Tab-separated table of C-alpha atoms in Angstrom:
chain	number	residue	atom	x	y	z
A	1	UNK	CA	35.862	-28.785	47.849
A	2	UNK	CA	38.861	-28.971	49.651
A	3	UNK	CA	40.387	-25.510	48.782
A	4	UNK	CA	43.593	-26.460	49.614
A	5	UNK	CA	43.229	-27.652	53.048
A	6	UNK	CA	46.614	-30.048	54.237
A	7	UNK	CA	45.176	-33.022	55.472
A	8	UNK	CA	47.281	-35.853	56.874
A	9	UNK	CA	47.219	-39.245	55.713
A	10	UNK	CA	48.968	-41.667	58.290
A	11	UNK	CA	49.772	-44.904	55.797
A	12	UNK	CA	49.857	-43.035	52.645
A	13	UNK	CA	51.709	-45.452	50.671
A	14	UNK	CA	49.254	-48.714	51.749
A	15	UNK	CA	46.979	-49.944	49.595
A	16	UNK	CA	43.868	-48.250	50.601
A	17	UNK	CA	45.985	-45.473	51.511
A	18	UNK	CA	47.443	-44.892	47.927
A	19	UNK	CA	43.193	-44.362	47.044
A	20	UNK	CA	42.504	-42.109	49.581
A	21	UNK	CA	45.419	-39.828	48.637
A	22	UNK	CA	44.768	-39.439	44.929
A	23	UNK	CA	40.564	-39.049	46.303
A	24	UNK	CA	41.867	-35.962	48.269
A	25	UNK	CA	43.660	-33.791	45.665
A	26	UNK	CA	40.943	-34.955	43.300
A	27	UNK	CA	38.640	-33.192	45.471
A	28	UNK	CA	41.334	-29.851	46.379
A	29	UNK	CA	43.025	-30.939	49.077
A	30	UNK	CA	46.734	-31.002	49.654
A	31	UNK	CA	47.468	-34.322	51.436
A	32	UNK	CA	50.108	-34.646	53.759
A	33	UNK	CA	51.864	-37.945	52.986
A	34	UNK	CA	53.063	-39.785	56.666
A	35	UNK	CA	54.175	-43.322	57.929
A	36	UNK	CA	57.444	-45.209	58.835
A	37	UNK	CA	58.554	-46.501	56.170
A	38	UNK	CA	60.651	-43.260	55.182
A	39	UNK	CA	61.899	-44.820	51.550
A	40	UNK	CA	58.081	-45.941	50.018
A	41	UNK	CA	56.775	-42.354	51.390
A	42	UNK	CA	59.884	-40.288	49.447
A	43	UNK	CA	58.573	-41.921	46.291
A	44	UNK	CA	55.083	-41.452	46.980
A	45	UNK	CA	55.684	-38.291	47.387
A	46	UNK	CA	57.710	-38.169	44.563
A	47	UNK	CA	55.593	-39.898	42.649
A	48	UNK	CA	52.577	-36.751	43.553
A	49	UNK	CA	54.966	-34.009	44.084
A	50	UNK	CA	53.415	-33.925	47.893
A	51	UNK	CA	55.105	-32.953	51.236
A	52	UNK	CA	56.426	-36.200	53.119
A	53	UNK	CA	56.641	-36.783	56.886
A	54	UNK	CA	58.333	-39.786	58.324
A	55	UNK	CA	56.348	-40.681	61.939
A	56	UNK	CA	55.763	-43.753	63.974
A	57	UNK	CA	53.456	-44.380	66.377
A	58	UNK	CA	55.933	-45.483	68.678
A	59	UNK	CA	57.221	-41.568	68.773
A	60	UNK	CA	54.681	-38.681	69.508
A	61	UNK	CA	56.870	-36.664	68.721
A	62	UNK	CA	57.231	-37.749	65.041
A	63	UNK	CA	53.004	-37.961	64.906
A	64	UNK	CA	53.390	-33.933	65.959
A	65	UNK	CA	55.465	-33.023	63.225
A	66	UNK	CA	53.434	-34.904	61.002
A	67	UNK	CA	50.624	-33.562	62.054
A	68	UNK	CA	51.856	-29.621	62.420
A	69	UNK	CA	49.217	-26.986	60.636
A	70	UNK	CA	47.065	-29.722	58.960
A	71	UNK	CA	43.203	-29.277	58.863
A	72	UNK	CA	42.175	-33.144	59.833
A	73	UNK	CA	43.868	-36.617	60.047
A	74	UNK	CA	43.058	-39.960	58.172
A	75	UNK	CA	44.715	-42.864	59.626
A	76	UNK	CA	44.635	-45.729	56.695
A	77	UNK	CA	47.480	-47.778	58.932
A	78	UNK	CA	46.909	-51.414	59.831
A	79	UNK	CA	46.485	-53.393	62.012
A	80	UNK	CA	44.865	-50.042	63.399
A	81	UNK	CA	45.451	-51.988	66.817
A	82	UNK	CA	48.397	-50.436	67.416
A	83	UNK	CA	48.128	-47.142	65.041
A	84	UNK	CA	44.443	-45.512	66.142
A	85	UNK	CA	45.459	-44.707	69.804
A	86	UNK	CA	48.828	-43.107	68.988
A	87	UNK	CA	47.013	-41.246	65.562
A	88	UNK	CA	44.153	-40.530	68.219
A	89	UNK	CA	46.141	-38.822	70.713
A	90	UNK	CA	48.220	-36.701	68.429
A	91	UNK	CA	44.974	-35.524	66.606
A	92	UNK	CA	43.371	-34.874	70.143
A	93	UNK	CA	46.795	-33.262	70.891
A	94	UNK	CA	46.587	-31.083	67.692
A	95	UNK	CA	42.950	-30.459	67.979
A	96	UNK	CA	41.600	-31.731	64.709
A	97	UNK	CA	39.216	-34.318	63.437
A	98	UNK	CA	40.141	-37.695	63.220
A	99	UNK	CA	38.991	-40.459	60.760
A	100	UNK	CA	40.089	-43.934	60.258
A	101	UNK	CA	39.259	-46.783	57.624
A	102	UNK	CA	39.819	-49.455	60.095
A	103	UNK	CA	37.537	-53.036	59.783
A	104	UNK	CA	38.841	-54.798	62.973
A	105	UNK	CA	36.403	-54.933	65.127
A	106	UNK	CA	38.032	-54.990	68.992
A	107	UNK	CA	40.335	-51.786	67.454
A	108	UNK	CA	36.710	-50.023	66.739
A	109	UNK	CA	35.232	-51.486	70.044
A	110	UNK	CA	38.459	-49.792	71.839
A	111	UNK	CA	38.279	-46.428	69.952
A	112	UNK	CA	34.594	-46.090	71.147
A	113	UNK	CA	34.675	-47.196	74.574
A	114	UNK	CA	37.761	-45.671	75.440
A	115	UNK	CA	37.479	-41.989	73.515
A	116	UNK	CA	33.403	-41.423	74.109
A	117	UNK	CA	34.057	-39.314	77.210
A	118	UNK	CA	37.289	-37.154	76.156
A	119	UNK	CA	36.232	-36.247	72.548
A	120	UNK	CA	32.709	-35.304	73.839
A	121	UNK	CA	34.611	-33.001	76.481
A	122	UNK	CA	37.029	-31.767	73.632
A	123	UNK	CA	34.007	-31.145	70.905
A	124	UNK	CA	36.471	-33.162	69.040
A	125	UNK	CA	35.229	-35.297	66.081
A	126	UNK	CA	36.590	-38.935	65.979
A	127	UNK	CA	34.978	-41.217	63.634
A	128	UNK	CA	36.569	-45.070	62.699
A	129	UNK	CA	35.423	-47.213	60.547
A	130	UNK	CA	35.013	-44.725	57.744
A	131	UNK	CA	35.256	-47.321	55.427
A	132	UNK	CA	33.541	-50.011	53.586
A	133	UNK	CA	33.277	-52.237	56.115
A	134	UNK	CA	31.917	-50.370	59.008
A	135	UNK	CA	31.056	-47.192	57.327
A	136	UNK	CA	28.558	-48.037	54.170
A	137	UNK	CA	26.403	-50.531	55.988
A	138	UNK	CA	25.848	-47.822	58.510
A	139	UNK	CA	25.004	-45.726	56.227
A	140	UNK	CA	22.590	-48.045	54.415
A	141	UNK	CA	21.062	-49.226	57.427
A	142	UNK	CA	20.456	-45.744	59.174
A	143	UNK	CA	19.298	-44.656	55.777
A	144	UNK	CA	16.589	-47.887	55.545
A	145	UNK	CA	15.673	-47.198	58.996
A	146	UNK	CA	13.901	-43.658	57.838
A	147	UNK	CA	11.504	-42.091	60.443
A	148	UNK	CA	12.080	-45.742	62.966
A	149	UNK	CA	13.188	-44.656	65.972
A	150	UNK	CA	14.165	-48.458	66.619
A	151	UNK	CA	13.516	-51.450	65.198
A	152	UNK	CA	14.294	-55.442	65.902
A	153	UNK	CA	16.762	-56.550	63.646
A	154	UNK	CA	19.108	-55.472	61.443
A	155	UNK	CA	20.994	-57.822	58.424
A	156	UNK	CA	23.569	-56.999	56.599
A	157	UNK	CA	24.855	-59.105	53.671
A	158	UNK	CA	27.967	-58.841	51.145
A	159	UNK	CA	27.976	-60.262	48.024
A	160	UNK	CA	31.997	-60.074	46.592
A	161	UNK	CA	32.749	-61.525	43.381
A	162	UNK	CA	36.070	-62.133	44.992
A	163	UNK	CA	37.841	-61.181	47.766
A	164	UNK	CA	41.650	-60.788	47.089
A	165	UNK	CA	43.196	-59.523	50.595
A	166	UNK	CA	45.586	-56.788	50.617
A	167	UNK	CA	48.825	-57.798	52.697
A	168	UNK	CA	46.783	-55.236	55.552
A	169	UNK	CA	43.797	-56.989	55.412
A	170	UNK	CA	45.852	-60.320	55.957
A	171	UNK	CA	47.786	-58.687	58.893
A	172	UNK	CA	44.787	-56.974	60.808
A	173	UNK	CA	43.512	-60.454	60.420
A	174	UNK	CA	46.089	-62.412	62.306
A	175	UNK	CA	45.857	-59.341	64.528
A	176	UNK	CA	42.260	-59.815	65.689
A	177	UNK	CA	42.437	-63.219	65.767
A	178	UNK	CA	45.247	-63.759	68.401
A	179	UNK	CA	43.405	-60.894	70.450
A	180	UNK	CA	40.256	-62.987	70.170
A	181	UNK	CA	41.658	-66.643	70.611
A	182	UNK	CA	39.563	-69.332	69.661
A	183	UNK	CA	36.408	-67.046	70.082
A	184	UNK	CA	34.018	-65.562	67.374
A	185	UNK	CA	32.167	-62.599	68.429
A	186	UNK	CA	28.422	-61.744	67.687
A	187	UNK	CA	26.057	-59.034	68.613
A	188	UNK	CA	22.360	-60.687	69.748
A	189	UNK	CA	19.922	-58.749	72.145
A	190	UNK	CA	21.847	-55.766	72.886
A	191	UNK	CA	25.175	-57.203	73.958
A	192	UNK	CA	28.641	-58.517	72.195
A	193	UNK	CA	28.392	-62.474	72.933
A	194	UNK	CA	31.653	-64.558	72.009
A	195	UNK	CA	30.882	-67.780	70.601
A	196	UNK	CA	33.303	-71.223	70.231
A	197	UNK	CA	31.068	-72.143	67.288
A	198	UNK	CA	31.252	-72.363	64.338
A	199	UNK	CA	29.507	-69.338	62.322
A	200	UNK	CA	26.428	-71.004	60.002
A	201	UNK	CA	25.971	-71.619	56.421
A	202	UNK	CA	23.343	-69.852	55.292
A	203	UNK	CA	21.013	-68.336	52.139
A	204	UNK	CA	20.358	-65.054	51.456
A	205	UNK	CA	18.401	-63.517	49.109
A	206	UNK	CA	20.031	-60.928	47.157
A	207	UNK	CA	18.307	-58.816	45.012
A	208	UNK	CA	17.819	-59.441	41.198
A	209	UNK	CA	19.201	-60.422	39.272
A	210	UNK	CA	21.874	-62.289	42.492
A	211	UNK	CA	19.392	-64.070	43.577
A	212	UNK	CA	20.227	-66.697	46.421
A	213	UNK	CA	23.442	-67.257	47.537
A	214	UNK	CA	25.579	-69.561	50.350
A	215	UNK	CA	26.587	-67.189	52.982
A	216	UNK	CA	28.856	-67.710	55.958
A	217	UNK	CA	25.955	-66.392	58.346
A	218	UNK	CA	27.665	-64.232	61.730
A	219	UNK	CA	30.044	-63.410	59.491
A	220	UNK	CA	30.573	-59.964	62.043
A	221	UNK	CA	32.539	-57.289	60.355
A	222	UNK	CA	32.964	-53.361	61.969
A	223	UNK	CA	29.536	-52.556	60.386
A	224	UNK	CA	27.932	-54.205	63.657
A	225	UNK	CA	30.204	-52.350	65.869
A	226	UNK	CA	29.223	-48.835	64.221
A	227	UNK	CA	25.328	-50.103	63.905
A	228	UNK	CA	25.097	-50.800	67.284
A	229	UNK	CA	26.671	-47.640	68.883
A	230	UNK	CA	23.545	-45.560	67.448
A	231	UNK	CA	20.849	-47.496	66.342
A	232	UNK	CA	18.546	-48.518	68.863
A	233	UNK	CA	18.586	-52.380	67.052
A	234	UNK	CA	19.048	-55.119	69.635
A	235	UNK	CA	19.859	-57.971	66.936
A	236	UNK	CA	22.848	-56.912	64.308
A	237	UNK	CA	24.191	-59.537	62.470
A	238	UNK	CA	26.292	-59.085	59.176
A	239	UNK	CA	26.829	-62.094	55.924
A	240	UNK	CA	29.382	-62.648	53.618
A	241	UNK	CA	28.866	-64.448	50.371
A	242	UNK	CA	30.449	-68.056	50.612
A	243	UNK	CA	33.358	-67.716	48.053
A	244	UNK	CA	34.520	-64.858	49.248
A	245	UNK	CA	34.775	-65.906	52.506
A	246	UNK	CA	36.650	-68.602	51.688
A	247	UNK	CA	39.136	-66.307	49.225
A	248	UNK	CA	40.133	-63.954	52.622
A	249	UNK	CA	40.964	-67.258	54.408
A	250	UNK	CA	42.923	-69.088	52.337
A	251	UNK	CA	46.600	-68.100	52.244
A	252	UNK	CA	47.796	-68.329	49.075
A	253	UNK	CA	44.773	-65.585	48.060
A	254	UNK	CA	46.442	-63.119	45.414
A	255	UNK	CA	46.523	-59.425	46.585
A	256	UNK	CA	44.286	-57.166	44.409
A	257	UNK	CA	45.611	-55.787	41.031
A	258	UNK	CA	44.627	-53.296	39.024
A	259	UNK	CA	42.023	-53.703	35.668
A	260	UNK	CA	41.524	-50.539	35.258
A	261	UNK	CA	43.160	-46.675	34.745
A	262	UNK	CA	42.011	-45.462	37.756
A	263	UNK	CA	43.908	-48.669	40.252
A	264	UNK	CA	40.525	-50.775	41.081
A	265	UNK	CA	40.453	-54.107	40.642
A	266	UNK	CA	37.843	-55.838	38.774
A	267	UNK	CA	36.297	-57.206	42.519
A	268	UNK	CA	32.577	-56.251	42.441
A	269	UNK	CA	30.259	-55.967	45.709
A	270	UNK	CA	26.894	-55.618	46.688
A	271	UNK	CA	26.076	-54.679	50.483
A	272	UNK	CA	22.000	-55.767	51.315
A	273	UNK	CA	20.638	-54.188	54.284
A	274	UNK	CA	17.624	-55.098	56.159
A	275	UNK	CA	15.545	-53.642	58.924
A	276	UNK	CA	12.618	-55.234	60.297
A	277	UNK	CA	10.363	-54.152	63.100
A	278	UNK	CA	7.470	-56.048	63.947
A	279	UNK	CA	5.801	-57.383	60.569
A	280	UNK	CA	7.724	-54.600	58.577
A	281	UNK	CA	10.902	-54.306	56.319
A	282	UNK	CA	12.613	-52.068	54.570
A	283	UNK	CA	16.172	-52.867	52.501
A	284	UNK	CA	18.544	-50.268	51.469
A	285	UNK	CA	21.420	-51.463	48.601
A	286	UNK	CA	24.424	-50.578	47.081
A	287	UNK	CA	26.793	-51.709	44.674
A	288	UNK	CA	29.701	-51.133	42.958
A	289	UNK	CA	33.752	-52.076	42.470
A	290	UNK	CA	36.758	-52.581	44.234
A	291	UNK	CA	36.436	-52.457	48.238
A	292	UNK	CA	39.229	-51.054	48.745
A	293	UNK	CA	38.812	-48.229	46.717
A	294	UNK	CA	35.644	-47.222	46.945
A	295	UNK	CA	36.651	-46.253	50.994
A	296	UNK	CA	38.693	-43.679	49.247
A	297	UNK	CA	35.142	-41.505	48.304
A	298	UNK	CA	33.819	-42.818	51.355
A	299	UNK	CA	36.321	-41.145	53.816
A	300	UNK	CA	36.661	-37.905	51.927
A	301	UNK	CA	33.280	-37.330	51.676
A	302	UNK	CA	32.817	-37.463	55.456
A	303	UNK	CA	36.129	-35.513	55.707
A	304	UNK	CA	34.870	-33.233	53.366
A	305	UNK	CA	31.503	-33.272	55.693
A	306	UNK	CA	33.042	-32.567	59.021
A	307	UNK	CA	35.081	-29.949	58.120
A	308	UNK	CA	32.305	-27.744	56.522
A	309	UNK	CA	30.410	-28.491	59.631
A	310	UNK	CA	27.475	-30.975	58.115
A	311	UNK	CA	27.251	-33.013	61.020
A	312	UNK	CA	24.742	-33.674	63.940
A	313	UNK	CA	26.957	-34.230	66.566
A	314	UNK	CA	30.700	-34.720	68.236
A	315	UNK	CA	32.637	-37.247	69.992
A	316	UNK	CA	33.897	-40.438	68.672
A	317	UNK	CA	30.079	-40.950	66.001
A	318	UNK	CA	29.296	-43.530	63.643
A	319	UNK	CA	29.148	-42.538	60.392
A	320	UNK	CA	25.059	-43.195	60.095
A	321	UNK	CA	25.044	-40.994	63.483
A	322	UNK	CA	26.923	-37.844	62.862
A	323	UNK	CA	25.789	-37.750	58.760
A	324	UNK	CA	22.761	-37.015	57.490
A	325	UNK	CA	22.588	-40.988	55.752
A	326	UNK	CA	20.464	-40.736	52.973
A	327	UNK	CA	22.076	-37.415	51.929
A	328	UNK	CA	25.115	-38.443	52.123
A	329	UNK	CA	25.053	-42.017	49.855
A	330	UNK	CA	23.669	-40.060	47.287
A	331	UNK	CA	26.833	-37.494	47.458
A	332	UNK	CA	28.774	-40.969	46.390
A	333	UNK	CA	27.064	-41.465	42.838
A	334	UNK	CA	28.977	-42.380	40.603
A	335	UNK	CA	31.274	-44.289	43.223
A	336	UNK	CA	28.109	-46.590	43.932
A	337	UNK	CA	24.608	-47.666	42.759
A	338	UNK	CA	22.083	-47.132	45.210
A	339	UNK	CA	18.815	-48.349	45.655
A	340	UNK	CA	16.531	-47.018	49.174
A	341	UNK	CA	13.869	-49.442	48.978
A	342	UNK	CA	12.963	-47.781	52.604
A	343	UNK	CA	11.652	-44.351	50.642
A	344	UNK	CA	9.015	-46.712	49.097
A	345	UNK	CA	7.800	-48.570	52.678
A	346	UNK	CA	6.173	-46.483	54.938
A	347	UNK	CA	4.776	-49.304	57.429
């Protein structure tokens, strides 16, 4: 556990950020409450009788302070566009890990290409996408992978009873989509291809008792970025069921509220991973509620992890890459149900 440890949080008082606060001193650690917005943090703070520190990315100084004789950093800030490289640089600075919950995809493409080479020389660990999106169906797809040392394709599907966008989700939205203009990006034999388009309508088999459902097929989400930075898969292509897809687009989407005592809404998922190589498959599955809050377990476990020193390796690492996978989605019961179909198919 914990023990005490002060670890920032940079957008405590966000949505996600709220989770991933009350996660941490669940588990004995002292968070360190930090953003902009100086008013919402002094009742946060008040709120969890936790230390406040005003910062901006726009002043490194602020990030310092903010920073200042903490064990590790999680930025929960969106649209992590603007926040990871500032939040980077002060943890790199400060010489601590650094983990982020970020889903936009060119903000995880930047954080890998352009911190491989300096957190490798630092021995620093840097690892986005420590979420549900981008962190879970690495997980689940390293995990169905097993003893494969590569494979052909790799599918991952979502099933949301609903998806009601927090006002962050909405705004990392409109962020990626004015970087990526009329263009839809999708990963297809080894390389990021971007695509005018439309993504397909599709079926996909869930498990029983889902059964079939209309997906929006392409539907690429950070899980290919952090699939593809480790997995030796050339073809990575990620689903979302049909409603939900349509509940994260339209704008007059509801923001998430609470159902039950501990914040969560009453949003279910299921993530469906498949592997194939040659005339094999193996699935890997997981389910449970709430997105949003069920990054909260997902980023304090592998805070938890790096800071204890269970990990394979440094640098800015996929969560499937730097954790042993299987391991660690059992760690996550009872935040998730979990089924490794890949322990029963040895092909």
């Amino acid at each position: 556990m914990g023990s005490g440890q002060l670890v920032a949080v940079f957008g405590a008082y966000g949505h996600t950020g709220r989770f991933v606060v009350e996660e941490l001193a669940a588990r004995g650690f002292v968070p360190v409450l930090s953003g902009r917005n100086a008013r919402t943090l002094q009742e946060l703070a008040h709120e969890h009788g936790l230390e406040p520190r005003v910062a901006s990315v726009d002043d490194a100084a602020s990030l310092d302070r903010a920073l200042a004789g903490t064990a590790a950093v999680i930025n929960c800030a969106g649209p992590f566009a603007s926040t990871t490289g500032p939040v980077i640089e002060a943890a790199l600075r400060a010489k601590i890990p650094y983990l982020d919950v970020a889903a936009e995809l060119e903000a995880n493409l930047d954080t890998f290409a352009h911190y491989r080479e300096r957190a490798r020389d630092a021995e620093a660990v840097i690892v986005p996408a420590m979420a549900f999106f981008g962190g879970l169906g690495d997980l689940l797809a390293t995990a169905a992978m097993g003893d494969w040392t590569e494979a052909d394709e790799a599918h991952i599907a979502y099933a949301l009873s609903n998806w009601h966008p927090t006002a962050g989700t909405r705004l990392s939205g409109a962020v990626s989509r004015e970087r990526r203009g009329d263009h839809r990006l999708r990963y297809s034999g080894g390389q990021w291809e971007h695509r005018t388009d439309a993504a397909p309508t599709l079926e996909w088999t869930f498990p029983d008792p889902m059964g079939s459902r209309p997906v929006i097929g392409e539907f690429t989400m950070a899980d290919v970025v952090t699939v593809s930075q480790h997995l030796s898969i050339p073809e990575v292509t990620t689903y979302m069921t049909a409603e939900a897809a349509r509940d994260v687009a339209a704008p007059h989407t509801p923001a998430p509220t609470a159902a039950d005592e501990r914040g969560r809404s009453n949003q279910t998922f299921l993530v469906d991973v498949v592997v194939r190589s040659g005339g094999a498959e193996r699935r890997a599955t997981a389910s449970g509620q709430d997105i949003y809050a069920v990054t909260a377990p997902l980023v304090t476990e592998a805070l938890e992890r790096v800071l204890t020193g269970r990990t394979k390796t440094i640098g800015v690492v996929s969560a499937g890459e730097v954790f042993d996978a299987s391991d660690f989605l059992h760690a996550l019961d009872p935040h998730i149900t979990l089924d490794l179909h890949a322990q029963k198919q040895n092909a």
